[in-house]
Coordinates of C-alpha atoms and ligand atoms in Angstrom, one line a residue:
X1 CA 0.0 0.0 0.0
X2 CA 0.9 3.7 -0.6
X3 CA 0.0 6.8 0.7
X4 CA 0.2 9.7 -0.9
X5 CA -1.2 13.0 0.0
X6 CA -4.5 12.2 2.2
X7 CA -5.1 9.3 0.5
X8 CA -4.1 5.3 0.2
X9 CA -3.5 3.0 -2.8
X10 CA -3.1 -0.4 -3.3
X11 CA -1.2 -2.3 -6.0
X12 CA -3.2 -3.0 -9.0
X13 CA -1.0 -3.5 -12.1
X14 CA 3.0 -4.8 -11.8
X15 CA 5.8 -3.1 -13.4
X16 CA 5.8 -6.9 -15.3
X17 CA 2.6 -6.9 -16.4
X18 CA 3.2 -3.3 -18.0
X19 CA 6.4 -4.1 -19.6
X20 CA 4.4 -6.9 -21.7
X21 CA 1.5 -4.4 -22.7
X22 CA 4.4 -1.3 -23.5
X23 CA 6.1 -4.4 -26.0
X24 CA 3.2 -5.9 -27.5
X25 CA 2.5 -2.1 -28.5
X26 CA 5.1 -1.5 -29.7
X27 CA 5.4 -5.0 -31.8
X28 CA 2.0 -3.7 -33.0
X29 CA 2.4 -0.7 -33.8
X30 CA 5.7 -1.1 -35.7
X31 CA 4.4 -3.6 -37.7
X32 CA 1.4 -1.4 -39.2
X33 CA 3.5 1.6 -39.5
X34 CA 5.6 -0.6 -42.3
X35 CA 8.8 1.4 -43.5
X36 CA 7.5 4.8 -42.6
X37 CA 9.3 6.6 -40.1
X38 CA 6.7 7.8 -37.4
X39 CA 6.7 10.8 -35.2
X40 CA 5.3 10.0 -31.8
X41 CA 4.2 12.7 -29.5
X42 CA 3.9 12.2 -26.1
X43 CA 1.7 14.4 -23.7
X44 CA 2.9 15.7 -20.7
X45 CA 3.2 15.3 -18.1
X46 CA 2.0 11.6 -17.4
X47 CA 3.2 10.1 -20.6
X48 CA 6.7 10.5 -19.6
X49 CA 7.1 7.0 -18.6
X50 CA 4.9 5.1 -21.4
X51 CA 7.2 7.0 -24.6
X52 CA 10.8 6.4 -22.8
X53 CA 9.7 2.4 -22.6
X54 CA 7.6 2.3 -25.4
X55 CA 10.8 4.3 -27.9
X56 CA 13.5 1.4 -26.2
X57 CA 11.2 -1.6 -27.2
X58 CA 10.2 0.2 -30.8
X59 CA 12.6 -1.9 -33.3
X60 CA 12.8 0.9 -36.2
X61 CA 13.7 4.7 -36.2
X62 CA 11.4 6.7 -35.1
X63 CA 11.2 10.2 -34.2
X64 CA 10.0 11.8 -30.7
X65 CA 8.7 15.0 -29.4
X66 CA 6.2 16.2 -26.5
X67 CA 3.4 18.6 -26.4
X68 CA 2.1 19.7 -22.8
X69 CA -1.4 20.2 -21.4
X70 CA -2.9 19.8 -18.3
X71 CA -6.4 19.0 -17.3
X72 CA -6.7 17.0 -13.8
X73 CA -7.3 18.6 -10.4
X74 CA -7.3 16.3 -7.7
X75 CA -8.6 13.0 -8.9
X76 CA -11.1 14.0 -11.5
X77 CA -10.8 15.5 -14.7
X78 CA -11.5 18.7 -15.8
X79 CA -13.3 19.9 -19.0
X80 CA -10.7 23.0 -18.9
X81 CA -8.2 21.7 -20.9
X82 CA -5.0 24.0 -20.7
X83 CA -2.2 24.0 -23.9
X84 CA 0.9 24.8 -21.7
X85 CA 3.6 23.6 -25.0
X86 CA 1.6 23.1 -28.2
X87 CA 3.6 21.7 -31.6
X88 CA 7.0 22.8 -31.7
X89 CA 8.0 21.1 -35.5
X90 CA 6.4 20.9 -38.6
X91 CA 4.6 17.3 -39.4
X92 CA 3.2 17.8 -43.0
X93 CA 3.2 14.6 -44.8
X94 CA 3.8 12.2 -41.3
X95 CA 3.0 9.8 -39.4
X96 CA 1.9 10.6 -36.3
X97 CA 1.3 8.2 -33.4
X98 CA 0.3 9.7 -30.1
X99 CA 1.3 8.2 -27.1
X100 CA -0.8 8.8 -24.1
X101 CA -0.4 7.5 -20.3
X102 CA -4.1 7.2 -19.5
X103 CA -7.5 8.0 -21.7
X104 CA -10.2 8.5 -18.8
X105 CA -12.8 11.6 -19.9
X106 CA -11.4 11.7 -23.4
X107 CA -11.4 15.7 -22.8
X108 CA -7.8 15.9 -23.3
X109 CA -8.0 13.8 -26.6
X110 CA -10.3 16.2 -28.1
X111 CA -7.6 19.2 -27.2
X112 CA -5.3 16.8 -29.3
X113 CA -7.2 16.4 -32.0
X114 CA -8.3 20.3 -32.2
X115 CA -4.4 20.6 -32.3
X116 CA -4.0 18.1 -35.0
X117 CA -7.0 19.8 -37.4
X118 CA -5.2 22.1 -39.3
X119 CA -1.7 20.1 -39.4
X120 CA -1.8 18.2 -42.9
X121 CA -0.3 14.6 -41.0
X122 CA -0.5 11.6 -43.3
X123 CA -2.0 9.6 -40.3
X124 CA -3.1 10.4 -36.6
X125 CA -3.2 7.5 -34.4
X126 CA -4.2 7.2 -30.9
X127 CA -2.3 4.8 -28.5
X128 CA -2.8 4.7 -24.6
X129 CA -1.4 2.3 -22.2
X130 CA -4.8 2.9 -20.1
X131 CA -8.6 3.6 -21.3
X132 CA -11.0 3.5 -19.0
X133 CA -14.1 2.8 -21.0
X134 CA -16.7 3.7 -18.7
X135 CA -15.1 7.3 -18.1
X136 CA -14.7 7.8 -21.8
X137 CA -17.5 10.5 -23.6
X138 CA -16.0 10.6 -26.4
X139 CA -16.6 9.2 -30.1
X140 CA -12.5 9.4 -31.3
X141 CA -11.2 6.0 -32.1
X142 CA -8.9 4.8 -30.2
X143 CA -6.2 2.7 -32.5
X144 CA -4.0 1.0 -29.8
X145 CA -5.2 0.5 -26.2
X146 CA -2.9 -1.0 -23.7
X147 CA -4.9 -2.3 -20.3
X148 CA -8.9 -1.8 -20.0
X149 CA -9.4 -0.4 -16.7
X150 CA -11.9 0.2 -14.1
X151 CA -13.3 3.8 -13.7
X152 CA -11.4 4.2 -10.6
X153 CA -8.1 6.5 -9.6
X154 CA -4.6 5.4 -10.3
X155 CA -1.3 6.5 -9.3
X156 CA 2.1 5.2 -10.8
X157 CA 4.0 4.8 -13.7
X158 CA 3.7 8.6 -15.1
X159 CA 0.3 9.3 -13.5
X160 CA 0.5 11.0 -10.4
X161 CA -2.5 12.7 -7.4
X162 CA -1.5 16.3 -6.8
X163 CA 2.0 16.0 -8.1
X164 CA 3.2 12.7 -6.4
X165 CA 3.4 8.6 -7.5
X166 CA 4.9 9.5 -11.0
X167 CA 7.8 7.7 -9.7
X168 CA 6.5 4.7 -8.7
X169 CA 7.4 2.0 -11.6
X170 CA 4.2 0.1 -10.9
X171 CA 0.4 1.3 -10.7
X172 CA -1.6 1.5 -7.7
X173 CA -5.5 2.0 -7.2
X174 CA -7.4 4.1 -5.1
X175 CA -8.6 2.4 -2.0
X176 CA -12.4 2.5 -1.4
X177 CA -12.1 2.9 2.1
X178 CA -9.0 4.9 3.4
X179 CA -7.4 3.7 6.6
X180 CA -9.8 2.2 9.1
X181 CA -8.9 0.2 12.5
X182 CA -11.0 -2.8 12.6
X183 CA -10.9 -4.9 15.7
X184 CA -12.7 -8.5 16.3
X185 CA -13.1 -8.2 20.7
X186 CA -13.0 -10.8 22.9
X187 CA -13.7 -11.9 26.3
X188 CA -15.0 -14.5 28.5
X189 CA -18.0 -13.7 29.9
X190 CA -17.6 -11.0 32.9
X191 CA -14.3 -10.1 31.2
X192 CA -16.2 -6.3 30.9
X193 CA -16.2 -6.6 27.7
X194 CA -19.2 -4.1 27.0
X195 CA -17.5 -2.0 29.3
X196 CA -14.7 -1.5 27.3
X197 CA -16.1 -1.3 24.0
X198 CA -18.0 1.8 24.6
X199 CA -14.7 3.6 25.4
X200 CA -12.7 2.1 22.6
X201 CA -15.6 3.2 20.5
X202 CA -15.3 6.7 21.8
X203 CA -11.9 7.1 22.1
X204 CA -10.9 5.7 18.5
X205 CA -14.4 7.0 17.0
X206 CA -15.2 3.1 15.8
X207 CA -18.8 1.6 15.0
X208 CA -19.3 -1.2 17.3
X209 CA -20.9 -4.1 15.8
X210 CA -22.4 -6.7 18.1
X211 CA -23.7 -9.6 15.8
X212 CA -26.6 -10.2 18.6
X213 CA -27.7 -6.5 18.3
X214 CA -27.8 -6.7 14.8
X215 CA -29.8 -9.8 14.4
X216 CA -32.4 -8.1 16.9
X217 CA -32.5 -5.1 14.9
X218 CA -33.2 -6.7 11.5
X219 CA -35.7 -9.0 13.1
X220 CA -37.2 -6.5 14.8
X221 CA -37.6 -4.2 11.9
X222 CA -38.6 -7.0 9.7
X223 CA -35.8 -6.5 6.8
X224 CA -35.3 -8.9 4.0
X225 CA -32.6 -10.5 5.8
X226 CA -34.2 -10.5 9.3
X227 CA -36.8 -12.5 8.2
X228 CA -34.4 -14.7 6.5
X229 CA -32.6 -15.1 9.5
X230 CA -35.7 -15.8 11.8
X231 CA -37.3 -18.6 9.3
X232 CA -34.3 -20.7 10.4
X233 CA -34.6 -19.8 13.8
X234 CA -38.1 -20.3 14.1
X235 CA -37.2 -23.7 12.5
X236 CA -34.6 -24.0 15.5
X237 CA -31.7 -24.3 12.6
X238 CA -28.2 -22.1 12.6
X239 CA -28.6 -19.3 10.3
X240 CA -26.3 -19.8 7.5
X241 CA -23.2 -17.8 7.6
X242 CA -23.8 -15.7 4.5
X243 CA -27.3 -14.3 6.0
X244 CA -24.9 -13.0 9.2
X245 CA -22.4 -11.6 6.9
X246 CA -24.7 -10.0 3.9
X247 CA -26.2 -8.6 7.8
X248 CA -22.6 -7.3 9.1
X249 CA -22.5 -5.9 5.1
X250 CA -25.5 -3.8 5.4
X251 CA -24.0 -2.4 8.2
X252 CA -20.7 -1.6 7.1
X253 CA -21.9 0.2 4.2
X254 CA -24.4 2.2 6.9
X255 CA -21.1 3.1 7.9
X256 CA -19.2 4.0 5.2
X257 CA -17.3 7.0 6.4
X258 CA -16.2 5.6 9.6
X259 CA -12.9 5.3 11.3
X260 CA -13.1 1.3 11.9
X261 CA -15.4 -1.3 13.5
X262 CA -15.6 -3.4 16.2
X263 CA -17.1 -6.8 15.6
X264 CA -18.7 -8.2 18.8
X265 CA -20.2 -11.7 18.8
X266 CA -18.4 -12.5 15.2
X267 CA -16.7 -14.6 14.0
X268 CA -16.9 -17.7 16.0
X269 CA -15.7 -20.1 13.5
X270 CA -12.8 -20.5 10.8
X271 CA -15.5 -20.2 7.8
X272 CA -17.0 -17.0 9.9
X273 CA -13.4 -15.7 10.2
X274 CA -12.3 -16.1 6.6
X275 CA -15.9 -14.9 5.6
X276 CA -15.1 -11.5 7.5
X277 CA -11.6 -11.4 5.9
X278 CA -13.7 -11.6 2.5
X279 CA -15.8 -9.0 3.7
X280 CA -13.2 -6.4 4.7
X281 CA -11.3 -6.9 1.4
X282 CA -14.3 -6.0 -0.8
X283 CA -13.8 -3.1 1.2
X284 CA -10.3 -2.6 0.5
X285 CA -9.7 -3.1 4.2
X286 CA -8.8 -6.0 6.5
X287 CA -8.9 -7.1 9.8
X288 CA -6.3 -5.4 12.2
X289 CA -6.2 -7.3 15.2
X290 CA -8.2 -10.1 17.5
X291 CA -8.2 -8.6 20.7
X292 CA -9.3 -10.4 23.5
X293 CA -9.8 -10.0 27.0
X294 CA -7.6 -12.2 29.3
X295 CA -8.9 -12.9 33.1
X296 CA -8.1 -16.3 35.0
X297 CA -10.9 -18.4 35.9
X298 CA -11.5 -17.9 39.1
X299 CA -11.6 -13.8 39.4
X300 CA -14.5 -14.5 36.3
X301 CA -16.6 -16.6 38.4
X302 CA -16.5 -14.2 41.6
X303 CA -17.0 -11.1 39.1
X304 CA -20.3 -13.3 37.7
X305 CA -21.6 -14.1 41.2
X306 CA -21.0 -10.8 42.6
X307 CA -23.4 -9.8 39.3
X308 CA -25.6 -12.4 39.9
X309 CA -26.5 -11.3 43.2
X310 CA -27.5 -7.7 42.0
X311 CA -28.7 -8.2 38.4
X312 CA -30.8 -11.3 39.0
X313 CA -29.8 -13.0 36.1
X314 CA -29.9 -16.4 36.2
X315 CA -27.5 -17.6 34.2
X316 CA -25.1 -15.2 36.3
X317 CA -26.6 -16.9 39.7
X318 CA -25.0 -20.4 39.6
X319 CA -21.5 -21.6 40.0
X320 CA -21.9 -24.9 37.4
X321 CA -23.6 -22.8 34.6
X322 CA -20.7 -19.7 34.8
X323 CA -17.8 -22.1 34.8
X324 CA -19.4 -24.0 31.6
X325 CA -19.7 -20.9 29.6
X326 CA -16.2 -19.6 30.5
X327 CA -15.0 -23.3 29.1
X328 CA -17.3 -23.4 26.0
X329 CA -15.6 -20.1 25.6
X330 CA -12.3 -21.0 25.6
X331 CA -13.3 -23.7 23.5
X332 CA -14.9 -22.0 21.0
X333 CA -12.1 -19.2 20.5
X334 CA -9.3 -21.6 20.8
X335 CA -9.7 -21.6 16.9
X336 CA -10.2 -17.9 16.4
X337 CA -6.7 -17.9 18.4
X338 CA -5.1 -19.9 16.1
X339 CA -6.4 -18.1 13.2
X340 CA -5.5 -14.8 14.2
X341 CA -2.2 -15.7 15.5
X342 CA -1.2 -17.3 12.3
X343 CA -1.7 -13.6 10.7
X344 CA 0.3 -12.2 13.5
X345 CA -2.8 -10.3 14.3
X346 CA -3.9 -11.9 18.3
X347 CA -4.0 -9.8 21.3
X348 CA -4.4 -10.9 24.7
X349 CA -4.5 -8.5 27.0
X350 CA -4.5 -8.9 30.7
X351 CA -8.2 -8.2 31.9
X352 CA -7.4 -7.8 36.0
X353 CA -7.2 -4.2 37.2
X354 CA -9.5 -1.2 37.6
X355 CA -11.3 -0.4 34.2
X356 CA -9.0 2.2 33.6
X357 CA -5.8 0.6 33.7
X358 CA -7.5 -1.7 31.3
X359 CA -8.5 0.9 28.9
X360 CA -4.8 1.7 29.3
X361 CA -3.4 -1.8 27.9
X362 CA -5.9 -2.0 25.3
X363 CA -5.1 2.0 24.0
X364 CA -1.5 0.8 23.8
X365 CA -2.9 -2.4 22.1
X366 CA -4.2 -0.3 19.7
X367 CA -2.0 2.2 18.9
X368 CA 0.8 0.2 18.5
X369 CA -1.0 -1.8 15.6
Ligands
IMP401 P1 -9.2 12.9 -19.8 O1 -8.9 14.2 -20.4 O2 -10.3 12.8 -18.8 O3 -9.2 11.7 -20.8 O4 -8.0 12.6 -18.8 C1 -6.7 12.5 -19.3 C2 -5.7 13.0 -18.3 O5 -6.2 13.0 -17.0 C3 -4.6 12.0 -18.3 O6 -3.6 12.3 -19.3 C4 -4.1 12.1 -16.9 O7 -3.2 13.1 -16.8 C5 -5.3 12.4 -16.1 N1 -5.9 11.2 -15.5 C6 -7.0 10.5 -15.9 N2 -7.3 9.5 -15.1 C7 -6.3 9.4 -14.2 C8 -6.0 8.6 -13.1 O8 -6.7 7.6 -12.8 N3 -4.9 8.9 -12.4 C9 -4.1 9.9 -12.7 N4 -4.3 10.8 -13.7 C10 -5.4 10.5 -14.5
MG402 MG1 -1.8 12.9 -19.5

């Protein structure tokens, strides 16, 4: 991943895979042009990059010059297309071939061709390393296209965001999401989980996702996918892992300008695990760490009797019941530990002390990821 500016970009094309396009052009295109000698005009700035590799791989003599406009602001194109170095040598009778980096808008191909109207050329031809076809709004043909593209922002290779990544000898795409802290939270039961989600949701400004919330919700607001889930409940079967996850979806796109989530209740399995991996890289995000909550046995089972005796809740009230749901815990996220760990991305962290001093070794947790 790079960062450049504000913004992130992950590697979409290799500087391999663009060495074969920039020859195959060139193959191509020096087989049409036949014994002529061609002038090929770059335009700068991106194009840089695609006429120095594209004039080394051409096997016949050619000629090269450059004519400079500018159009993009940002990441998007601009209809204002300025003529900073127009022609600078007379091309009656030639060949002309020109080379472009990138065809997104086609707004800068037009300038080309208004430049090209009252030149007497043998031939124009258009060749691009990139065309993104559902950007283009133009009807010019395009003669030689390199790689098809998405209509998404790319950096590298010539093209560059606000002056930076021209550099970089491969090509990197915009990430959909920028940099979010996604945590997976853990914890036996009376680890104080809840407690400590709130002020990691605060403090970090993360959505906190508890899978049994969720399911409530879309039940109780009768969506597609809360009825879903309830006609296997109500036929007392496990809803299926893709109903939970098209669920924890739906959510994440609620979200869509947030900072990171926290995923309580979810995974509980491998399949759920690598599901949620799945999940986060549609995103163009991942997982950062599998934090969980570490407090020995015993200190769980006086913390859930001492609860008991306030809150009433049963399940909190007997000694046989607490100590089988702190082992069907460990049981069940023995696997989660493994799968985690094997990504370098578990957690434990000690649960004993004062909430604060908690907060503490789970902000430290956190920042150092
Ligand atoms: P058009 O005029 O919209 O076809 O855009 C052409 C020019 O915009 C290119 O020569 C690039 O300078 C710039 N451009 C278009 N798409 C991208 C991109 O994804 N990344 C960086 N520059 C781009
Ligand atoms: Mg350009």
């Amino acid at each position: 991943m790079v960062k450049l500016h504000d913004k992130y970009f992950k590697p979409f094309i290799s500087a391999k895979q663009i060495d074969d396009v920039m020859q195959r052009l060139a193959t191509e295109i020096a087989n049409d042009v036949g014994d002529e000698i061609p002038v090929f005009v770059g335009i700068l700035n991106g194009s840089f990059m695609v006429v120095s590799d594209f004039v080394k791989k051409y096997p016949k003599p050619c000629e090269v010059t450059f004519i400079k406009l500018a159009s993009y602001e940002g990441v998007k194109s601009t209809e204002d297309i300025q003529r900073l170095i127009g022609l600078t040598q007379d091309l009656t009778g030639r060949t002309v071939i020109i080379l472009e980096d990138i065809i997104d808008t086609g707004n800068t191909l037009a300038e080309v061709h208004r430049i090209f109207k009252n030149e007497k050329v043998k031939s124009l031809k258009i060749a691009t390393l990139f065309y993104k076809p559902e950007a283009y709004k133009k009807d010019f043909k395009l003669h030689y296209v390199g790689i098809e593209i998405p209509n998404k922002f790319i950096v590298g290779y010539g093209l560059d965001y606000d002056g930076l990544g021209r550099n970089l000898p491969e090509v990197y795409q915009i990430k959909q999401t920028q940099h979010m802290t996604n945590l997976v939270l853990f914890g036996p039961p009376g680890a104080g989980k809840g407690t400590q989600a709130e002020f990691l949701k605060e403090k970090y400004d993360l959505v906190h996702i508890s899978t049994g919330d969720v399911f409530r919700f879309n039940i109780k607001n009768e969506t597609a996918l809360g009825m879903l889930a309830k006609s296997y409940i109500d036929k007392g079967q496990l809803v299926p892992d893709q109903v939970t996850i098209d669920m924890l979806n739906a959510e994440v796109e609620k979200n869509a300008g947030a900072k990171g989530f926290i995923f309580d209740g979810f995974p509980r399995t491998n399949a759920q695990a690598e599901s949620l991996d799945k999940l986060m890289d549609s995103k163009d995000s991942q997982i950062n760490a599998m934090i969980a909550l570490e407090v020995e046995d015993e200190i769980l089972v006086e913390r859930l009797l001492g609860r008991g005796k306030t809150s009433g809740r049963a399940d909190d009230a007997n000694e046989t019941i607490i100590r089988n749901r702190i082992t069907e815990y460990y049981n069940k996220t023995a696997i989660l530990k493994d799968y985690y760990s094997a990504q370098d991305k578990y957690f434990g962290v000690n649960g004993v002390g004062s909430i604060e001093e908690i907060t503490e070794r789970l902000s430290s947790t956190i920042d150092n990821l």
